[in-house]
Backbone as CSV, one residue per row, in Angstrom:
resi,resn,N_x,N_y,N_z,CA_x,CA_y,CA_z,C_x,C_y,C_z
1,UNK,-132.821,-89.809,247.654,-131.649,-89.811,248.374,-132.044,-90.794,249.718
2,UNK,-130.471,-91.316,249.845,-130.236,-92.772,251.204,-129.331,-91.494,252.000
3,UNK,-130.107,-92.531,253.514,-129.435,-92.127,254.339,-129.093,-93.816,254.519
4,UNK,-127.670,-93.906,254.503,-126.650,-95.556,255.026,-125.947,-95.194,256.331
5,UNK,-126.204,-96.866,256.729,-124.887,-96.861,258.275,-123.716,-95.965,257.824
6,UNK,-122.558,-95.561,258.101,-121.195,-94.718,258.489,-120.350,-96.635,257.795
7,UNK,-121.080,-97.382,258.018,-120.316,-98.201,258.333,-119.754,-99.566,256.816
8,UNK,-121.305,-99.252,256.331,-121.141,-99.880,254.775,-120.891,-98.530,253.961
9,UNK,-121.334,-98.250,253.893,-121.087,-97.007,252.493,-121.426,-97.479,251.283
10,UNK,-121.899,-97.764,250.332,-121.559,-98.336,249.035,-120.131,-97.528,248.057
11,UNK,-119.512,-98.438,247.152,-118.630,-97.907,246.475,-118.673,-97.132,245.226
12,UNK,-119.596,-96.384,245.500,-120.031,-95.123,244.483,-119.290,-93.594,245.284
13,UNK,-119.333,-92.970,243.563,-119.234,-91.633,243.948,-119.725,-90.565,244.485
14,UNK,-121.026,-91.397,244.006,-122.297,-90.567,244.271,-122.724,-90.522,245.798
15,UNK,-121.694,-90.811,246.672,-121.883,-90.711,248.201,-120.904,-89.645,249.097
16,UNK,-121.571,-89.645,250.289,-120.638,-87.332,251.209,-121.574,-89.223,252.243
17,UNK,-119.917,-88.902,253.458,-120.428,-88.900,254.447,-120.239,-87.444,254.888
18,UNK,-120.693,-87.664,257.425,-120.484,-86.968,257.838,-118.759,-87.281,258.487
19,UNK,-118.212,-86.803,259.118,-117.274,-87.103,260.012,-118.134,-88.346,260.984
20,UNK,-118.925,-87.499,261.994,-119.478,-88.304,262.625,-121.247,-88.041,262.565
21,UNK,-122.194,-88.965,261.624,-123.151,-89.563,261.460,-123.338,-89.757,260.399
22,UNK,-124.972,-89.908,259.623,-125.040,-90.672,257.780,-123.816,-90.331,257.223
23,UNK,-124.342,-91.217,256.273,-123.668,-91.110,254.780,-124.794,-91.022,253.974
24,UNK,-124.614,-90.593,253.127,-125.789,-90.055,251.598,-125.174,-90.695,250.494
25,UNK,-126.557,-91.386,249.605,-126.164,-91.237,248.604,-127.416,-91.205,247.290
26,UNK,-126.755,-91.115,246.258,-127.619,-90.018,245.204,-128.278,-91.324,244.335
27,UNK,-129.114,-91.897,244.145,-130.018,-93.029,243.035,-130.488,-92.196,241.845
28,UNK,-130.404,-92.237,240.847,-131.094,-91.501,240.100,-132.367,-92.182,238.717
29,UNK,-133.050,-92.335,239.422,-134.595,-93.234,238.837,-135.901,-92.465,238.570
30,UNK,-136.761,-92.702,237.482,-137.962,-92.266,238.445,-138.233,-93.384,238.734
31,UNK,-139.119,-93.043,240.345,-139.388,-93.946,240.863,-140.767,-93.464,241.699
32,UNK,-141.050,-93.706,242.055,-142.501,-93.392,243.497,-141.785,-93.408,244.800
33,UNK,-142.324,-92.909,246.100,-141.547,-92.555,247.029,-141.886,-93.876,247.853
34,UNK,-142.751,-95.093,247.101,-142.298,-96.680,247.830,-141.772,-96.913,247.398
35,UNK,-140.644,-96.758,245.859,-139.978,-97.306,244.946,-138.346,-97.011,245.677
36,UNK,-138.571,-95.640,246.475,-137.110,-95.190,246.425,-136.998,-95.623,247.560
37,UNK,-138.254,-95.741,249.518,-137.756,-95.925,250.021,-137.517,-97.445,250.418
38,UNK,-138.005,-98.542,249.220,-137.118,-99.815,249.091,-136.139,-99.972,249.318
39,UNK,-136.399,-99.097,247.404,-134.787,-99.464,247.107,-133.487,-98.574,248.279
40,UNK,-134.132,-97.444,248.732,-133.099,-97.584,249.921,-132.635,-98.675,250.574
41,UNK,-133.973,-99.125,251.656,-133.609,-100.316,252.087,-132.942,-101.498,252.057
42,UNK,-132.730,-101.695,250.165,-132.057,-102.880,249.635,-130.826,-102.193,249.706
43,UNK,-130.665,-101.214,250.331,-129.143,-100.789,250.271,-129.023,-100.654,251.762
44,UNK,-129.358,-101.036,252.738,-129.287,-101.343,254.515,-129.325,-99.750,254.603
45,UNK,-130.157,-99.551,253.914,-130.586,-97.535,254.942,-131.780,-97.208,254.514
46,UNK,-132.220,-95.992,255.060,-133.017,-95.613,254.767,-133.648,-93.932,253.937
47,UNK,-134.555,-94.027,253.550,-134.601,-92.295,253.378,-134.243,-91.297,253.236
48,UNK,-133.259,-90.947,252.944,-132.847,-89.549,254.141,-133.263,-88.624,254.620
49,UNK,-133.108,-88.482,255.801,-133.694,-87.571,257.074,-132.832,-86.508,257.493
50,UNK,-133.053,-85.397,257.525,-132.046,-83.824,257.818,-132.158,-83.625,259.753
51,UNK,-131.476,-83.373,260.452,-131.841,-82.940,261.139,-130.936,-81.609,261.723
52,UNK,-130.413,-81.057,260.724,-129.554,-79.326,260.749,-129.261,-79.073,259.303
53,UNK,-128.576,-78.268,259.504,-128.122,-77.393,258.689,-126.946,-77.674,257.487
54,UNK,-125.797,-78.554,259.100,-124.909,-79.401,258.037,-124.931,-80.819,256.807
55,UNK,-126.264,-81.499,257.980,-126.526,-82.371,257.297,-127.229,-81.470,256.114
56,UNK,-128.050,-80.411,255.933,-128.238,-80.220,254.940,-127.794,-79.881,253.540
57,UNK,-126.909,-79.027,253.991,-125.849,-78.432,252.887,-124.886,-80.081,252.098
58,UNK,-124.707,-80.910,253.264,-123.974,-81.844,252.894,-124.444,-82.198,251.597
59,UNK,-126.179,-82.942,251.608,-126.694,-83.246,251.060,-127.836,-82.832,249.700
60,UNK,-127.375,-81.134,249.784,-127.318,-80.472,248.462,-126.704,-80.661,247.482
61,UNK,-125.229,-80.598,248.362,-124.689,-80.591,247.590,-124.128,-81.235,246.448
62,UNK,-125.012,-82.710,247.188,-124.464,-84.450,246.719,-125.360,-84.494,245.367
63,UNK,-126.281,-83.987,246.173,-127.715,-84.217,244.701,-127.485,-83.258,243.567
64,UNK,-126.760,-81.666,243.816,-126.474,-81.097,242.626,-125.196,-81.343,241.896
65,UNK,-124.506,-82.613,242.337,-123.091,-82.837,241.944,-123.939,-83.496,240.850
66,UNK,-125.132,-84.810,241.631,-125.602,-85.605,240.910,-126.893,-85.508,239.893
67,UNK,-127.151,-83.759,239.676,-127.809,-83.237,238.876,-127.491,-82.827,237.631
68,UNK,-126.242,-82.370,238.117,-125.653,-81.724,236.589,-126.008,-80.829,235.989
69,UNK,-126.679,-79.990,237.174,-127.489,-78.755,236.010,-127.924,-78.961,235.319
70,UNK,-128.614,-79.726,235.719,-129.688,-80.417,234.781,-130.884,-78.913,234.664
71,UNK,-132.235,-79.697,234.478,-133.644,-78.434,234.755,-133.895,-79.160,236.510
72,UNK,-134.829,-78.685,236.656,-134.991,-79.685,237.962,-135.205,-80.303,238.272
73,UNK,-135.138,-80.911,239.016,-135.402,-81.837,240.239,-135.179,-82.047,241.215
74,UNK,-136.435,-83.376,241.403,-136.874,-83.569,242.443,-136.608,-85.320,242.896
75,UNK,-136.146,-84.819,244.223,-135.681,-86.533,244.915,-136.327,-86.133,245.914
76,UNK,-136.505,-87.493,246.428,-137.248,-88.503,247.502,-136.314,-88.253,248.473
77,UNK,-136.434,-87.706,249.824,-136.109,-87.703,251.067,-137.305,-88.335,252.172
78,UNK,-136.876,-88.992,253.411,-138.188,-89.254,254.376,-138.667,-88.712,254.435
79,UNK,-139.921,-87.758,253.710,-140.492,-86.941,254.558,-141.857,-87.456,254.446
80,UNK,-142.682,-87.378,254.846,-144.020,-88.268,254.856,-144.524,-87.535,255.854
81,UNK,-146.444,-87.037,255.645,-146.910,-86.711,256.495,-148.066,-87.829,256.498
82,UNK,-148.802,-88.117,257.096,-149.664,-89.431,257.898,-150.714,-88.750,257.652
83,UNK,-151.938,-89.487,257.133,-153.235,-89.376,257.206,-154.600,-88.887,258.074
84,UNK,-153.573,-89.389,259.447,-154.022,-88.868,260.182,-153.526,-87.460,261.169
85,UNK,-152.295,-86.875,260.409,-151.632,-85.481,260.478,-152.918,-84.278,259.858
86,UNK,-152.525,-82.998,260.206,-152.701,-82.205,259.519,-151.310,-81.314,259.099
87,UNK,-152.110,-80.413,257.468,-151.165,-79.619,257.453,-150.783,-78.084,258.626
88,UNK,-149.410,-77.575,259.101,-148.788,-76.940,260.345,-148.745,-76.134,259.441
89,UNK,-148.915,-74.458,259.296,-148.574,-73.901,258.377,-147.720,-73.430,259.366
90,UNK,-147.385,-73.431,260.900,-146.659,-72.714,261.840,-145.440,-73.458,262.191
91,UNK,-145.348,-74.579,261.233,-144.324,-75.475,261.829,-143.288,-75.291,260.394
92,UNK,-142.293,-75.753,260.361,-140.938,-75.989,259.143,-141.172,-76.358,258.787
93,UNK,-142.228,-78.133,258.788,-142.227,-79.154,257.820,-143.412,-79.119,257.453
94,UNK,-145.012,-78.311,258.134,-145.465,-77.809,257.633,-146.888,-79.146,257.835
95,UNK,-146.152,-79.772,259.294,-146.889,-81.025,259.830,-146.388,-82.369,259.529
96,UNK,-145.257,-82.052,258.275,-144.497,-83.673,257.791,-143.689,-84.111,258.900
97,UNK,-143.096,-85.227,259.019,-142.386,-85.913,259.430,-140.813,-86.647,259.268
98,UNK,-139.616,-86.791,259.572,-139.054,-87.963,259.050,-139.201,-89.231,259.190
99,UNK,-139.685,-90.341,258.317,-140.117,-91.147,257.527,-138.916,-92.131,258.593
100,UNK,-138.744,-93.374,259.515,-137.120,-94.904,258.798,-136.240,-93.753,259.712
101,UNK,-136.120,-93.150,259.809,-134.719,-92.679,260.049,-134.878,-93.349,261.271
102,UNK,-133.346,-92.992,261.519,-131.826,-94.387,262.565,-132.618,-95.214,264.004
103,UNK,-133.759,-95.846,262.724,-134.146,-97.147,263.121,-135.839,-96.633,263.428
104,UNK,-136.532,-95.802,262.918,-137.509,-94.979,263.746,-137.371,-93.675,264.560
105,UNK,-136.899,-93.020,264.843,-136.231,-92.313,266.099,-135.600,-91.436,265.091
106,UNK,-136.749,-90.406,264.352,-136.147,-89.381,263.933,-136.089,-88.001,264.407
107,UNK,-135.466,-86.950,264.043,-135.886,-85.700,264.942,-136.830,-84.646,265.038
108,UNK,-138.030,-84.517,265.689,-139.254,-84.273,265.062,-138.997,-82.435,265.786
109,UNK,-138.326,-82.308,265.876,-137.757,-80.255,266.282,-137.083,-80.208,265.488
110,UNK,-136.769,-79.610,264.456,-136.323,-78.916,263.254,-135.588,-77.932,262.924
111,UNK,-134.622,-77.074,262.288,-134.113,-75.783,262.648,-135.173,-74.766,261.247
112,UNK,-135.523,-74.001,261.906,-136.680,-73.010,261.140,-136.016,-73.140,259.600
113,UNK,-134.546,-73.436,258.945,-134.035,-72.967,257.912,-133.727,-74.290,257.309
114,UNK,-134.709,-75.135,258.259,-135.276,-76.612,256.877,-136.381,-75.924,256.302
115,UNK,-137.166,-74.988,256.725,-138.881,-74.754,256.326,-139.078,-73.980,254.971
116,UNK,-137.955,-74.313,254.400,-137.677,-73.425,252.977,-138.731,-74.842,251.915
117,UNK,-139.950,-73.966,251.479,-140.679,-75.237,250.486,-141.101,-74.193,249.597
118,UNK,-140.588,-74.813,248.183,-141.299,-74.538,246.933,-142.546,-74.392,246.885
119,UNK,-143.469,-74.847,246.965,-144.484,-74.072,247.178,-145.226,-75.075,248.494
120,UNK,-146.331,-73.778,249.205,-146.498,-74.728,250.413,-147.661,-76.075,249.846
121,UNK,-147.955,-76.983,251.249,-148.328,-78.169,250.670,-149.435,-77.683,251.061
122,UNK,-150.576,-79.201,250.193,-152.463,-78.155,250.366,-152.523,-79.107,252.033
123,UNK,-153.434,-78.188,252.199,-154.422,-78.494,253.601,-154.811,-78.875,253.952
124,UNK,-154.437,-80.637,254.352,-155.678,-81.627,254.252,-155.115,-82.456,255.765
125,UNK,-156.248,-83.184,256.331,-156.416,-84.146,257.413,-156.515,-85.637,256.910
126,UNK,-156.834,-85.078,255.616,-157.227,-86.882,255.409,-156.419,-88.011,254.407
127,UNK,-155.195,-87.370,254.020,-153.933,-88.760,253.285,-152.739,-88.323,253.347
128,UNK,-152.823,-89.473,252.879,-151.401,-89.338,252.976,-150.236,-88.571,252.555
129,UNK,-149.206,-87.460,252.573,-148.812,-86.815,251.765,-146.790,-87.348,251.831
130,UNK,-146.251,-87.260,249.843,-145.124,-87.783,250.676,-144.216,-85.949,250.363
131,UNK,-143.265,-85.524,251.083,-142.872,-84.027,250.271,-141.302,-84.773,249.935
132,UNK,-140.236,-83.818,248.388,-139.033,-84.392,248.307,-138.250,-83.043,248.150
133,UNK,-137.369,-83.374,247.868,-136.226,-81.779,247.578,-135.676,-81.692,246.536
134,UNK,-136.753,-80.491,245.924,-136.849,-80.052,244.874,-135.388,-78.950,244.558
135,UNK,-134.954,-78.866,243.270,-133.419,-78.285,243.090,-133.827,-77.925,242.172
136,UNK,-133.139,-76.727,242.252,-134.241,-75.164,240.522,-132.587,-76.140,239.975
137,UNK,-132.688,-75.806,238.923,-131.411,-75.392,237.534,-130.758,-74.445,237.899
138,UNK,-131.559,-73.172,238.491,-130.091,-71.948,238.849,-129.556,-72.201,239.997
139,UNK,-128.508,-71.365,240.376,-128.042,-71.447,241.745,-129.031,-70.729,242.893
140,UNK,-128.373,-70.383,243.833,-128.542,-69.330,244.507,-127.819,-68.710,244.729
141,UNK,-128.454,-67.053,245.638,-127.743,-66.108,245.544,-126.183,-66.826,246.023
142,UNK,-126.137,-67.485,247.196,-125.062,-67.484,247.517,-124.063,-68.554,246.934
143,UNK,-123.943,-68.628,245.658,-123.448,-70.146,245.329,-123.721,-71.450,244.815
144,UNK,-124.720,-71.515,246.161,-124.264,-73.493,246.296,-125.742,-73.142,245.721
145,UNK,-126.554,-74.319,246.112,-127.694,-75.012,245.551,-129.253,-73.719,245.702
146,UNK,-130.099,-74.516,244.707,-131.049,-73.372,244.808,-131.875,-74.561,245.502
147,UNK,-132.896,-74.603,246.789,-133.494,-75.789,246.966,-134.822,-75.588,247.704
148,UNK,-135.955,-76.114,247.635,-136.975,-76.469,248.896,-137.826,-77.376,248.596
149,UNK,-138.665,-77.313,249.106,-139.062,-78.670,249.767,-140.499,-78.784,248.922
150,UNK,-141.022,-79.843,248.089,-142.371,-79.838,247.812,-142.955,-81.162,247.478
151,UNK,-144.131,-80.989,248.190,-144.857,-82.329,248.258,-145.248,-82.318,246.905
């Protein structure tokens, strides 16, 4: 999932923009985190990052449309924990942070609502780790996509 500049979203049906904010696009491919990051860069964007629930809802609906009710899916977003950072169970993103957002200035404080994990990340301070947004095939009780972060 890429975050793109509002001025130049690609002409695709898998793109959604906020009234005042980033555009998100979805590109389905079996790729590594590094390949996904490079693909977003080639589209003049970066891996998607979120600063609040409004962006989360927009991205979830876009991803759910792209996945079209298929089996569970994992979408790369710009969520990464560097080797020098430790897992922090007391934080919503567990020590992960948004990579490359807005020219490298990503929000570090995130709402607790963004702290939903499918499985808690490995407790470590020794290796860089990436996390993606996992969508389950079944809908959540509110009718929206069932989601969580997954390392």
